[in-house]
PDB file of C-alpha atoms and ligand atoms in Angstrom:
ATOM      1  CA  UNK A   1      -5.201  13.374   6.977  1.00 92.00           C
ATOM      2  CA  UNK A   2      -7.586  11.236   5.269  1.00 95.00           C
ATOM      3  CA  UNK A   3      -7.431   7.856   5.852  1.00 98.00           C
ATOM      4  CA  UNK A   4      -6.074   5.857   2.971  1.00 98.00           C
ATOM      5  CA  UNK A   5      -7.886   2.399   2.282  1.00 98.00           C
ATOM      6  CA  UNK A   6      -6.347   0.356  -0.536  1.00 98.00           C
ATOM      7  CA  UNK A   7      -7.072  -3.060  -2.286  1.00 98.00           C
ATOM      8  CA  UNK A   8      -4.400  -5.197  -2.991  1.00 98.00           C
ATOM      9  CA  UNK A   9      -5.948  -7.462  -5.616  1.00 98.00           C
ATOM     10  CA  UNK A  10      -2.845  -9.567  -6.595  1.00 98.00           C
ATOM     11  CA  UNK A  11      -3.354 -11.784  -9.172  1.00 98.00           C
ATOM     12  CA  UNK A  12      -7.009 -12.149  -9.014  1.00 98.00           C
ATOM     13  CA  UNK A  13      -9.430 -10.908 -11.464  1.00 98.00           C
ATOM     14  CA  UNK A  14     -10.602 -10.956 -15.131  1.00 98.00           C
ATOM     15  CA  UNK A  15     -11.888  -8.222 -17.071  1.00 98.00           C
ATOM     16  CA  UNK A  16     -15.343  -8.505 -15.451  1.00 98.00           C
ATOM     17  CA  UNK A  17     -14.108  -7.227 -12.580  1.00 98.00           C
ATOM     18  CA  UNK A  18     -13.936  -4.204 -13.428  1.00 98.00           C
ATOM     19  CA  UNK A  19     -17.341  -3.639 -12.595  1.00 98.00           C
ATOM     20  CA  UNK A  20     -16.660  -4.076  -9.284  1.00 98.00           C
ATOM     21  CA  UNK A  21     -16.054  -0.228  -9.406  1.00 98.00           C
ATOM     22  CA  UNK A  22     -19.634   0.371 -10.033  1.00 97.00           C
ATOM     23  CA  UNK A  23     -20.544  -2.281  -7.031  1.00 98.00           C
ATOM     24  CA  UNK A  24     -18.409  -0.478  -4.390  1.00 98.00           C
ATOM     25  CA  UNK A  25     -19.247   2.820  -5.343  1.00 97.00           C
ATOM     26  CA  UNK A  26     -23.183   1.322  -4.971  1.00 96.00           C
ATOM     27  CA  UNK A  27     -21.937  -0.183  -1.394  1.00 97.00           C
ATOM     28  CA  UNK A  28     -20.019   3.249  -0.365  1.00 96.00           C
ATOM     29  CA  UNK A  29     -21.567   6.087  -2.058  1.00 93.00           C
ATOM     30  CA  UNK A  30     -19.640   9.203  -2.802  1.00 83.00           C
ATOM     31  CA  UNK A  31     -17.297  11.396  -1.248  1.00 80.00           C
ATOM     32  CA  UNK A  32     -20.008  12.917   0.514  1.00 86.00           C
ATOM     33  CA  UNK A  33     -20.475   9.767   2.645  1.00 89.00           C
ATOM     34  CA  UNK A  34     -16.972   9.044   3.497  1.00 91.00           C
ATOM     35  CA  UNK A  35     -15.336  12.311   3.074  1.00 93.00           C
ATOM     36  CA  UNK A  36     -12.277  11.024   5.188  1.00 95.00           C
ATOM     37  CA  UNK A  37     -11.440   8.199   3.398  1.00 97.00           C
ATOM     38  CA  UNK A  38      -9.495   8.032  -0.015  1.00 97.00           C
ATOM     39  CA  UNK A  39     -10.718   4.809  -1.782  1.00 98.00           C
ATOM     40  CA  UNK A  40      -7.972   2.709  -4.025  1.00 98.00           C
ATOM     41  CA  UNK A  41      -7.743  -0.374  -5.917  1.00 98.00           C
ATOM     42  CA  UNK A  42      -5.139  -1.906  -6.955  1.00 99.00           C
ATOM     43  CA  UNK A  43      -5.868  -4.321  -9.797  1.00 98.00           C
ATOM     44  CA  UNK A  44      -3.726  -6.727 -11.959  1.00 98.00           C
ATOM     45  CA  UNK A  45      -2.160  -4.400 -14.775  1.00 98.00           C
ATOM     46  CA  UNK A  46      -4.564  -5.585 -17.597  1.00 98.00           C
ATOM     47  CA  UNK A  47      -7.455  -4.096 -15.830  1.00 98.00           C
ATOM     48  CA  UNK A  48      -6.484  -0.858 -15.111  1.00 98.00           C
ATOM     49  CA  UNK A  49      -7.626   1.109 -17.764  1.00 98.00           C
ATOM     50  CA  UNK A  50     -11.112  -0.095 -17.864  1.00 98.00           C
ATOM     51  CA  UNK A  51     -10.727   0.695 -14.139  1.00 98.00           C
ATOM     52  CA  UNK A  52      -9.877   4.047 -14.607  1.00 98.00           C
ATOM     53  CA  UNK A  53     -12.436   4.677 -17.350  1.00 97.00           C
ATOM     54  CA  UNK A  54     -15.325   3.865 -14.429  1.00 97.00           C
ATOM     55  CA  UNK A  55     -13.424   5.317 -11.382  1.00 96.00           C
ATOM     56  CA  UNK A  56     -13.378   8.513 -13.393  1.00 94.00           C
ATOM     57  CA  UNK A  57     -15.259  11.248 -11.218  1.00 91.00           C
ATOM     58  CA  UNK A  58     -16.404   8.730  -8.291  1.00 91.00           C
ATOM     59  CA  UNK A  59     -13.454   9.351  -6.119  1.00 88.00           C
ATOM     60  CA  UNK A  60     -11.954   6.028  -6.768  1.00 96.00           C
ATOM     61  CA  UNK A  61      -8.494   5.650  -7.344  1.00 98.00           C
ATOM     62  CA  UNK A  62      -6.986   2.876  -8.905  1.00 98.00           C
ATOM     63  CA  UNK A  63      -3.042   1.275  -8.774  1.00 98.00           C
ATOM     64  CA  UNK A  64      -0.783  -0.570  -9.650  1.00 98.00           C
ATOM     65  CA  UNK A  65       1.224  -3.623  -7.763  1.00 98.00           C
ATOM     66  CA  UNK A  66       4.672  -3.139  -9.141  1.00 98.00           C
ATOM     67  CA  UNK A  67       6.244  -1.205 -11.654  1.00 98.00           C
ATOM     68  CA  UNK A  68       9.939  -1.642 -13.184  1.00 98.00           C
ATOM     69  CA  UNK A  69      12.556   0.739 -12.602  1.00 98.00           C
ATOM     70  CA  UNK A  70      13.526   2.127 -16.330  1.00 98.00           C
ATOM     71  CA  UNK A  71      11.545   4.696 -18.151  1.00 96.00           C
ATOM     72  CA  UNK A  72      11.376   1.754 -21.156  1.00 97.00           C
ATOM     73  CA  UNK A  73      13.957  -0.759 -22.884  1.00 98.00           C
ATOM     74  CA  UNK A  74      14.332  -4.674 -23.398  1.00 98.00           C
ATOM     75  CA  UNK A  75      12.752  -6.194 -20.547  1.00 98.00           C
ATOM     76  CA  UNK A  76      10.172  -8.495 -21.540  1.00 98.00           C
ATOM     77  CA  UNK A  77       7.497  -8.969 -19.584  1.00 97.00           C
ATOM     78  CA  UNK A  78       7.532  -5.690 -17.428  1.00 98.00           C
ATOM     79  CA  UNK A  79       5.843  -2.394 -17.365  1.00 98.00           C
ATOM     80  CA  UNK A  80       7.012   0.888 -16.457  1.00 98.00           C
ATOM     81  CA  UNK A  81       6.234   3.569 -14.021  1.00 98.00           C
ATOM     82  CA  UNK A  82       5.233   5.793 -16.879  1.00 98.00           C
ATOM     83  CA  UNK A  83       3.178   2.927 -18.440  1.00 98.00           C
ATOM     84  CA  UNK A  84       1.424   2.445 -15.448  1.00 98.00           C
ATOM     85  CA  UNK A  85       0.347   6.171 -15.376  1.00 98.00           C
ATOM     86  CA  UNK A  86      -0.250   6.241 -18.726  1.00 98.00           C
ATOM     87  CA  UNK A  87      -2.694   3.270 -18.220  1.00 98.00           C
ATOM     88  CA  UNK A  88      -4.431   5.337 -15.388  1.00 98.00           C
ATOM     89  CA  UNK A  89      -2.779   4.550 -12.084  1.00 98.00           C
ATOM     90  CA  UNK A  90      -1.943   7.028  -9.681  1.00 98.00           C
ATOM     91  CA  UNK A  91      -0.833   5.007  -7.220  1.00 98.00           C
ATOM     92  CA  UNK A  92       2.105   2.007  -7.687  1.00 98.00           C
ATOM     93  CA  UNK A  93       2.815  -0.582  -5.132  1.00 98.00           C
ATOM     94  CA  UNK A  94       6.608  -1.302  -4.410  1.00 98.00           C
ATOM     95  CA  UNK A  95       8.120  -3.442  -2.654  1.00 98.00           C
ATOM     96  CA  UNK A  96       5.625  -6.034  -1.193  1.00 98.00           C
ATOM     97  CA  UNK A  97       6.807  -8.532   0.308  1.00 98.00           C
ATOM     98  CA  UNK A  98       5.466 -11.070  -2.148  1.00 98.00           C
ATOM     99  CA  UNK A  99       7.972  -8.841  -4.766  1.00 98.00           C
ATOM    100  CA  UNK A 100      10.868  -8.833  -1.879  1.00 98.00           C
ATOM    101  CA  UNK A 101      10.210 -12.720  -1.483  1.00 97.00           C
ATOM    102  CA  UNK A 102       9.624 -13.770  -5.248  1.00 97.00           C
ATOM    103  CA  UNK A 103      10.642 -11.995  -7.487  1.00 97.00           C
ATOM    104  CA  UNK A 104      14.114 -10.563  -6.169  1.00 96.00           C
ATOM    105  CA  UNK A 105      13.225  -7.088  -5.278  1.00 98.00           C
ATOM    106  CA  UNK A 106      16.020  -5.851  -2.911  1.00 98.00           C
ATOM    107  CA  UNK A 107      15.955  -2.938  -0.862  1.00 98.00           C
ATOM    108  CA  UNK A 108      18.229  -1.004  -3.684  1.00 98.00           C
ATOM    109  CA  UNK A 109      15.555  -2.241  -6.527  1.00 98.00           C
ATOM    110  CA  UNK A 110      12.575  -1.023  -4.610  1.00 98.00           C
ATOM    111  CA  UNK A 111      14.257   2.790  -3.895  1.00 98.00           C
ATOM    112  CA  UNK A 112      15.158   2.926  -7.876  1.00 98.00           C
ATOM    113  CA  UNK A 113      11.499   1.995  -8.409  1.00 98.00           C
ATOM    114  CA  UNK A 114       9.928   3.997  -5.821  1.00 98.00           C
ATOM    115  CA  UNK A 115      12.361   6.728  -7.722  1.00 98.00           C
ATOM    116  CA  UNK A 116      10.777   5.828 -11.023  1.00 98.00           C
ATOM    117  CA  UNK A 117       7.327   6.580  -9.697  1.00 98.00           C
ATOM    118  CA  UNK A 118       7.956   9.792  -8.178  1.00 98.00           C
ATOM    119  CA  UNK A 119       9.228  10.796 -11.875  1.00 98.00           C
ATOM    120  CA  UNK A 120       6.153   9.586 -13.319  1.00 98.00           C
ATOM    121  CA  UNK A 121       3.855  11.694 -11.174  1.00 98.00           C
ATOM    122  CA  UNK A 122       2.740   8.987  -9.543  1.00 98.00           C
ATOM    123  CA  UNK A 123       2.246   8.257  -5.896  1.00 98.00           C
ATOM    124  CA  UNK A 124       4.635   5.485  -4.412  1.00 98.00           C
ATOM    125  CA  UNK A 125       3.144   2.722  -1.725  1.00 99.00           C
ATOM    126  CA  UNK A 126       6.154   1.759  -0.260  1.00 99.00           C
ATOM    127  CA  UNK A 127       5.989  -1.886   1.458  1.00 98.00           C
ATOM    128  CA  UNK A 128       8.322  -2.716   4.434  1.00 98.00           C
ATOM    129  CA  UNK A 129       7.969  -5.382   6.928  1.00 98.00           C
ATOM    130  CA  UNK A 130       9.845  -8.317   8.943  1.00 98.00           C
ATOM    131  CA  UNK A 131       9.576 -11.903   8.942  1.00 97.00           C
ATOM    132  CA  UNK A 132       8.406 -14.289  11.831  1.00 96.00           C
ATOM    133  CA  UNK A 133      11.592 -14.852  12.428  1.00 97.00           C
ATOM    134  CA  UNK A 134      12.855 -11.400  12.429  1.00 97.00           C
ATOM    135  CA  UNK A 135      10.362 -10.515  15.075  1.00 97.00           C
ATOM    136  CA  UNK A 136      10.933 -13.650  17.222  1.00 96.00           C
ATOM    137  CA  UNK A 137      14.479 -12.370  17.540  1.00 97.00           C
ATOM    138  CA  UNK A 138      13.487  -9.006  18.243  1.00 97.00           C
ATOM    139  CA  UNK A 139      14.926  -8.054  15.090  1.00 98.00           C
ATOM    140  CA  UNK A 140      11.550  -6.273  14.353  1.00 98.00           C
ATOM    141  CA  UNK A 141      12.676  -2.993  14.688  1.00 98.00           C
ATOM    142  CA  UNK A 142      16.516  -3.105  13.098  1.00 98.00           C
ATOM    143  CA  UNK A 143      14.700  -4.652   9.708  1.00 98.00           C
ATOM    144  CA  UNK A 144      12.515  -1.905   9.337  1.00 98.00           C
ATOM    145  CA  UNK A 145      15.209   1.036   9.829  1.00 98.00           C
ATOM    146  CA  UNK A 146      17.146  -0.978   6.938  1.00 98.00           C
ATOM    147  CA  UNK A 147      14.365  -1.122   4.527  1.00 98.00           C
ATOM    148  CA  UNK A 148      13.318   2.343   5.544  1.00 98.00           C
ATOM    149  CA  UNK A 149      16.726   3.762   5.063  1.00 98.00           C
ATOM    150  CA  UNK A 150      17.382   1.969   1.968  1.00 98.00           C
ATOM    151  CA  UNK A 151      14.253   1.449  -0.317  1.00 98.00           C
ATOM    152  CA  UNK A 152      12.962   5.106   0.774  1.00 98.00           C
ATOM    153  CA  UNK A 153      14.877   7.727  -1.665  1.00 98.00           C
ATOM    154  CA  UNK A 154      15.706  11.360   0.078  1.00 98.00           C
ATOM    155  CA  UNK A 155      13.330  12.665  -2.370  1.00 98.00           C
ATOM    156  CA  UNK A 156      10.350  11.107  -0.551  1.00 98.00           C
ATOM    157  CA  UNK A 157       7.615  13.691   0.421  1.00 98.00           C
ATOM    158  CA  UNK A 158       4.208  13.269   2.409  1.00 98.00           C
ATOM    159  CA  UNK A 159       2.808  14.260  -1.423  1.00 98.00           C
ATOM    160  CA  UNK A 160       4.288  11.481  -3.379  1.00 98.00           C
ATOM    161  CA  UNK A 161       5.448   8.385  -0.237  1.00 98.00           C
ATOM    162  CA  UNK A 162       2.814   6.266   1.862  1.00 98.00           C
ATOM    163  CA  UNK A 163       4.458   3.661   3.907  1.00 98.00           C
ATOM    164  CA  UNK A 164       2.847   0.543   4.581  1.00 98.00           C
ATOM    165  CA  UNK A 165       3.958  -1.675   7.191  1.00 98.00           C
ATOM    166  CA  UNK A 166       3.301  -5.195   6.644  1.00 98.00           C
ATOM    167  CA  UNK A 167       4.396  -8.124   8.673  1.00 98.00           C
ATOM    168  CA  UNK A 168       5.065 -10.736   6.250  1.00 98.00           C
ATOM    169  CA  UNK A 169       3.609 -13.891   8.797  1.00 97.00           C
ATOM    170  CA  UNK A 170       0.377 -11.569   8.973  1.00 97.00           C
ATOM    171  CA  UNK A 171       0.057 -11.546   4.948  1.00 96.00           C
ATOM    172  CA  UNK A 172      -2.800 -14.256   3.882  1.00 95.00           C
ATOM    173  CA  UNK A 173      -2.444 -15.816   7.524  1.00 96.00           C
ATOM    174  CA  UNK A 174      -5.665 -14.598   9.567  1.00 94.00           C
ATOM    175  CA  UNK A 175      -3.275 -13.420  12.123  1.00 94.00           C
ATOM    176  CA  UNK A 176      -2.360 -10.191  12.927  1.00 95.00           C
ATOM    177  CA  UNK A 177      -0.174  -8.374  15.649  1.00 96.00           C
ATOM    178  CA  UNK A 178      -1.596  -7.415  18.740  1.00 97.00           C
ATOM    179  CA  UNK A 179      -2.834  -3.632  18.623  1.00 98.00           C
ATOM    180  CA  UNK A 180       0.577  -2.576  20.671  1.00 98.00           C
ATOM    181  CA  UNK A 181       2.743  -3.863  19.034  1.00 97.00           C
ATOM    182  CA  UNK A 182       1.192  -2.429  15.106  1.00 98.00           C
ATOM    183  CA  UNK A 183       0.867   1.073  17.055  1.00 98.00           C
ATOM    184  CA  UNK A 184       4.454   0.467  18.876  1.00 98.00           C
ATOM    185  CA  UNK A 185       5.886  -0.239  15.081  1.00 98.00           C
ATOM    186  CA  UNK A 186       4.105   2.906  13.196  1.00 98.00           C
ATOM    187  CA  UNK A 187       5.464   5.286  16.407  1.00 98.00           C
ATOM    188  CA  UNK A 188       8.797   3.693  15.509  1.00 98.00           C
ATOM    189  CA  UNK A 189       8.251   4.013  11.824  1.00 98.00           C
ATOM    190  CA  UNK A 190       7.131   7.801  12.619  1.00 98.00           C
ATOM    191  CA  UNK A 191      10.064   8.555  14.846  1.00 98.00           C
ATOM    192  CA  UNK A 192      12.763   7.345  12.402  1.00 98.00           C
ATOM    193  CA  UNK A 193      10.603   9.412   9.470  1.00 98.00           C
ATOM    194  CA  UNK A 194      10.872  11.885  11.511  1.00 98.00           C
ATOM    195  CA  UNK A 195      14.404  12.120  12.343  1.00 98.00           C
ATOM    196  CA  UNK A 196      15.551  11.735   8.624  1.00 98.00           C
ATOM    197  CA  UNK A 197      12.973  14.027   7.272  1.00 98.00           C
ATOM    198  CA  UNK A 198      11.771  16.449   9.578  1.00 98.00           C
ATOM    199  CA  UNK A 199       8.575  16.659  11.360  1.00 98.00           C
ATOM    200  CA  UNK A 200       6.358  18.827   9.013  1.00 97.00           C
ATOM    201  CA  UNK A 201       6.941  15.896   6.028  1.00 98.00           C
ATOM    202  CA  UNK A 202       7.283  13.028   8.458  1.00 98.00           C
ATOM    203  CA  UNK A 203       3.805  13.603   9.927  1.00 98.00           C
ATOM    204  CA  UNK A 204       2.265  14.121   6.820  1.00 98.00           C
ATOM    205  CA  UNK A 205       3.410  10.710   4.956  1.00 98.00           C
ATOM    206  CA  UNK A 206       0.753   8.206   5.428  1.00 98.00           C
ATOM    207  CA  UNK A 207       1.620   4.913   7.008  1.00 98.00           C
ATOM    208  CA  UNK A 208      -1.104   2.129   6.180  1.00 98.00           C
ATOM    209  CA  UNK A 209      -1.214  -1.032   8.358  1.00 98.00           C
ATOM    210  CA  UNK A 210      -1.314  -4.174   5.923  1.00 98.00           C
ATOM    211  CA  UNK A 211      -1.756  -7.757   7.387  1.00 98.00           C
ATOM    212  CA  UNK A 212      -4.945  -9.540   7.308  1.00 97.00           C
ATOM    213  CA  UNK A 213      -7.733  -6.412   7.489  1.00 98.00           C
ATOM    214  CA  UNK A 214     -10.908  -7.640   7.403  1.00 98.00           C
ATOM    215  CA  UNK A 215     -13.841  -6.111   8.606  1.00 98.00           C
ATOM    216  CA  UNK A 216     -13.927  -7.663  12.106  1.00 97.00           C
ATOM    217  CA  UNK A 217     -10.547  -5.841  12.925  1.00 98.00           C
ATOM    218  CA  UNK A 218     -10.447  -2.666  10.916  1.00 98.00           C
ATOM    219  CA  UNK A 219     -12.074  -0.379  12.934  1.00 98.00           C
ATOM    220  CA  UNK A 220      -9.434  -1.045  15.508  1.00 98.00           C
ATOM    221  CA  UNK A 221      -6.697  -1.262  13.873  1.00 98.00           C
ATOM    222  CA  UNK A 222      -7.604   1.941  12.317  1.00 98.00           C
ATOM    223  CA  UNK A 223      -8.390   4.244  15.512  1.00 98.00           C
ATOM    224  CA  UNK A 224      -4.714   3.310  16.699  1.00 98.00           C
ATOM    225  CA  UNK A 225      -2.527   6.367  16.539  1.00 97.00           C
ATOM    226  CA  UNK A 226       0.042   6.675  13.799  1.00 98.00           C
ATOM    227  CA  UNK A 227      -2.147   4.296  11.197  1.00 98.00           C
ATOM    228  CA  UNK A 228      -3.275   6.368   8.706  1.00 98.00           C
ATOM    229  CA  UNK A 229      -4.865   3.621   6.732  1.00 98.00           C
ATOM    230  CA  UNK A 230      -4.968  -0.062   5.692  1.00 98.00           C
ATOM    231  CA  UNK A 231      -3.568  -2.223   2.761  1.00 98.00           C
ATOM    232  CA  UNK A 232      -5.972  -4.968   2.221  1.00 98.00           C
ATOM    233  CA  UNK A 233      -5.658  -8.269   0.341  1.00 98.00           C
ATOM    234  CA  UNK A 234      -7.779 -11.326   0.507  1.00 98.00           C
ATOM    235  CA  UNK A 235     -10.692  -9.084   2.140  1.00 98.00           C
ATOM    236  CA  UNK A 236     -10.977  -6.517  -0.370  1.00 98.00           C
ATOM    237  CA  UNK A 237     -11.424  -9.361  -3.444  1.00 98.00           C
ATOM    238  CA  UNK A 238     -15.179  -9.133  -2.252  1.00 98.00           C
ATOM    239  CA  UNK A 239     -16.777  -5.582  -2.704  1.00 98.00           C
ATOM    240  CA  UNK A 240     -18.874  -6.380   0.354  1.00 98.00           C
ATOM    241  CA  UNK A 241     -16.188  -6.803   2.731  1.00 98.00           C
ATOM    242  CA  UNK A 242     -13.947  -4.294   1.273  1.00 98.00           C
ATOM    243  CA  UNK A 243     -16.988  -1.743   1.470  1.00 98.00           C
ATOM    244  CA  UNK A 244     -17.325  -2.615   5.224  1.00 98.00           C
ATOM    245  CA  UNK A 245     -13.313  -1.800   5.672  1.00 98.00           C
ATOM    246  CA  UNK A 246     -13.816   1.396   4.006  1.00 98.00           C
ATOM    247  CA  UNK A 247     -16.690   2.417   6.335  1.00 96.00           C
ATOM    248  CA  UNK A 248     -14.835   1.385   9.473  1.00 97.00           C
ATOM    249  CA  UNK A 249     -12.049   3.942   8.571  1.00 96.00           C
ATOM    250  CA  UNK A 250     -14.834   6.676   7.974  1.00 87.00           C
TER     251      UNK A 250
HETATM  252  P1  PGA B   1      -3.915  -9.834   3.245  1.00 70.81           P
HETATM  253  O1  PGA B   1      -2.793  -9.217   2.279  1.00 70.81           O
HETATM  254  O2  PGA B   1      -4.865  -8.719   3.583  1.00 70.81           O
HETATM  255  O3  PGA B   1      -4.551 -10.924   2.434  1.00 70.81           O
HETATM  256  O4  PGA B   1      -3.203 -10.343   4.464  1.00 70.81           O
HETATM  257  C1  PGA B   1      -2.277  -7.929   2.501  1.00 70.81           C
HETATM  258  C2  PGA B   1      -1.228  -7.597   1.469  1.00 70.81           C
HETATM  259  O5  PGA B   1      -0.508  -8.497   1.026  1.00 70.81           O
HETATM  260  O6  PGA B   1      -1.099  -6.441   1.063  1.00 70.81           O
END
């Protein structure tokens, strides 16, 4: 499977930036020079129609970062899964941590959102991952079969699910997990895939490793078995660094 290598923007950019587009593509070059990558960006929502306009034919994808749940209705403020497609995303973002930690998405709102995408044609990233504390206790493992069992719907498929497994003290921090224990957590993410889906889907659903990437550890983090690409935040603001993630997973 192709590696998938995703920007996380949050809520960082102004309309300018949606050159940036033109500057990674300029940094990367086509599909021809990475052909087993898949590029995305994940913008804030206002630029992702300009985003779309320039990623069109330059196998760029670009996302969204969270989506609500209803098809449309009286909720100020909030776009839907539809509305995100509509504006050009073919990827949303559900249930990052930031979302989990801020803005009250439970387990329950994330697998009626991650249903909303999947009836939108759209490609759900699916964020799960435990606390400090959580993995101090050796709760690590128990809080991911939770939020796998309940933010996942039944009707996930390899074609429409990617998992990404972020440790929320790893988010923003400069510190990741050792290389065990991110490949011990995506076997374990793999096996319980597995065992609720079957093999031939299970093995097929990409799990992304998200966590402070940067370029120094990508490579690495990336050749470990089970990661089938990275989530990236604060490195992929800067096309540069972003770039050099993208070619350490190609
Ligand atoms: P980070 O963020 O790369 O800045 O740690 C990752 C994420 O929140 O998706």
């Amino acid at each position: 499977m192709r590696k998938l290598i995703a920007a996380n923007w949050k809520m960082h950019g102004d309309m300018s930036w949606a050159a940036k587009v033109d500057t990674l593509v300029d940094l990367i070059g086509d599909d021809t020079a990475h052909p087993n990558v898949e590029v995305l960006i994940c913008p804030p929502a206002h630029l992702i129609p300009s985003m779309s306009d320039r990623a069109e034919g330059k196998d760029i994808h670009i996302g969204a970062q969270n989506c609500h749940f209803a098809e449309s209705g009286a909720y100020t403020g909030e776009m839907s899964a539809d509305m995100c497609a509509n504006a050009g995303a073919d990827h949303i973002i559900t249930g990052h941590s930031e979302r989990r930690e801020m803005f009250g998405d439970t387990n329950d709102v994330v697998h009626r959102k991650a249903e909303a995408i999947y009836s939108s044609g759209v490609i759900a990233i699916i964020c799960i991952g435990e606390s400090l504390q959580q993995r101090e206790s050796g709760q690590a493992e128990a809080v991911i079969a939770k939020q796998l069992s309940e933010s996942v719907p039944d009707s996930a498929t390899s074609m429409n699910t990617v998992i990404a497994y972020e440790p929320i003290w790893a988010i923003g921090t400069g510190i990741t997990p050792t290389l065990n224990d991110i490949s011990d957590m995506h076997g374990f993410i793999r096996k319980n895939l597995t065992e609720r889906f079957g093999a031939r889907t299970a093995d097929n659903i990409a799990l992304q490793y998200g966590g402070s990437v940067k370029p120094a550890n990508a490579k690495d983090i990336l050749a470990l078995p089970n990661v089938d690409g990275a989530l990236v935040g604060g490195a992929s603001l800067e096309m540069s660094s972003f770039a050099k993630i993208v070619q350490a997973a190609g």
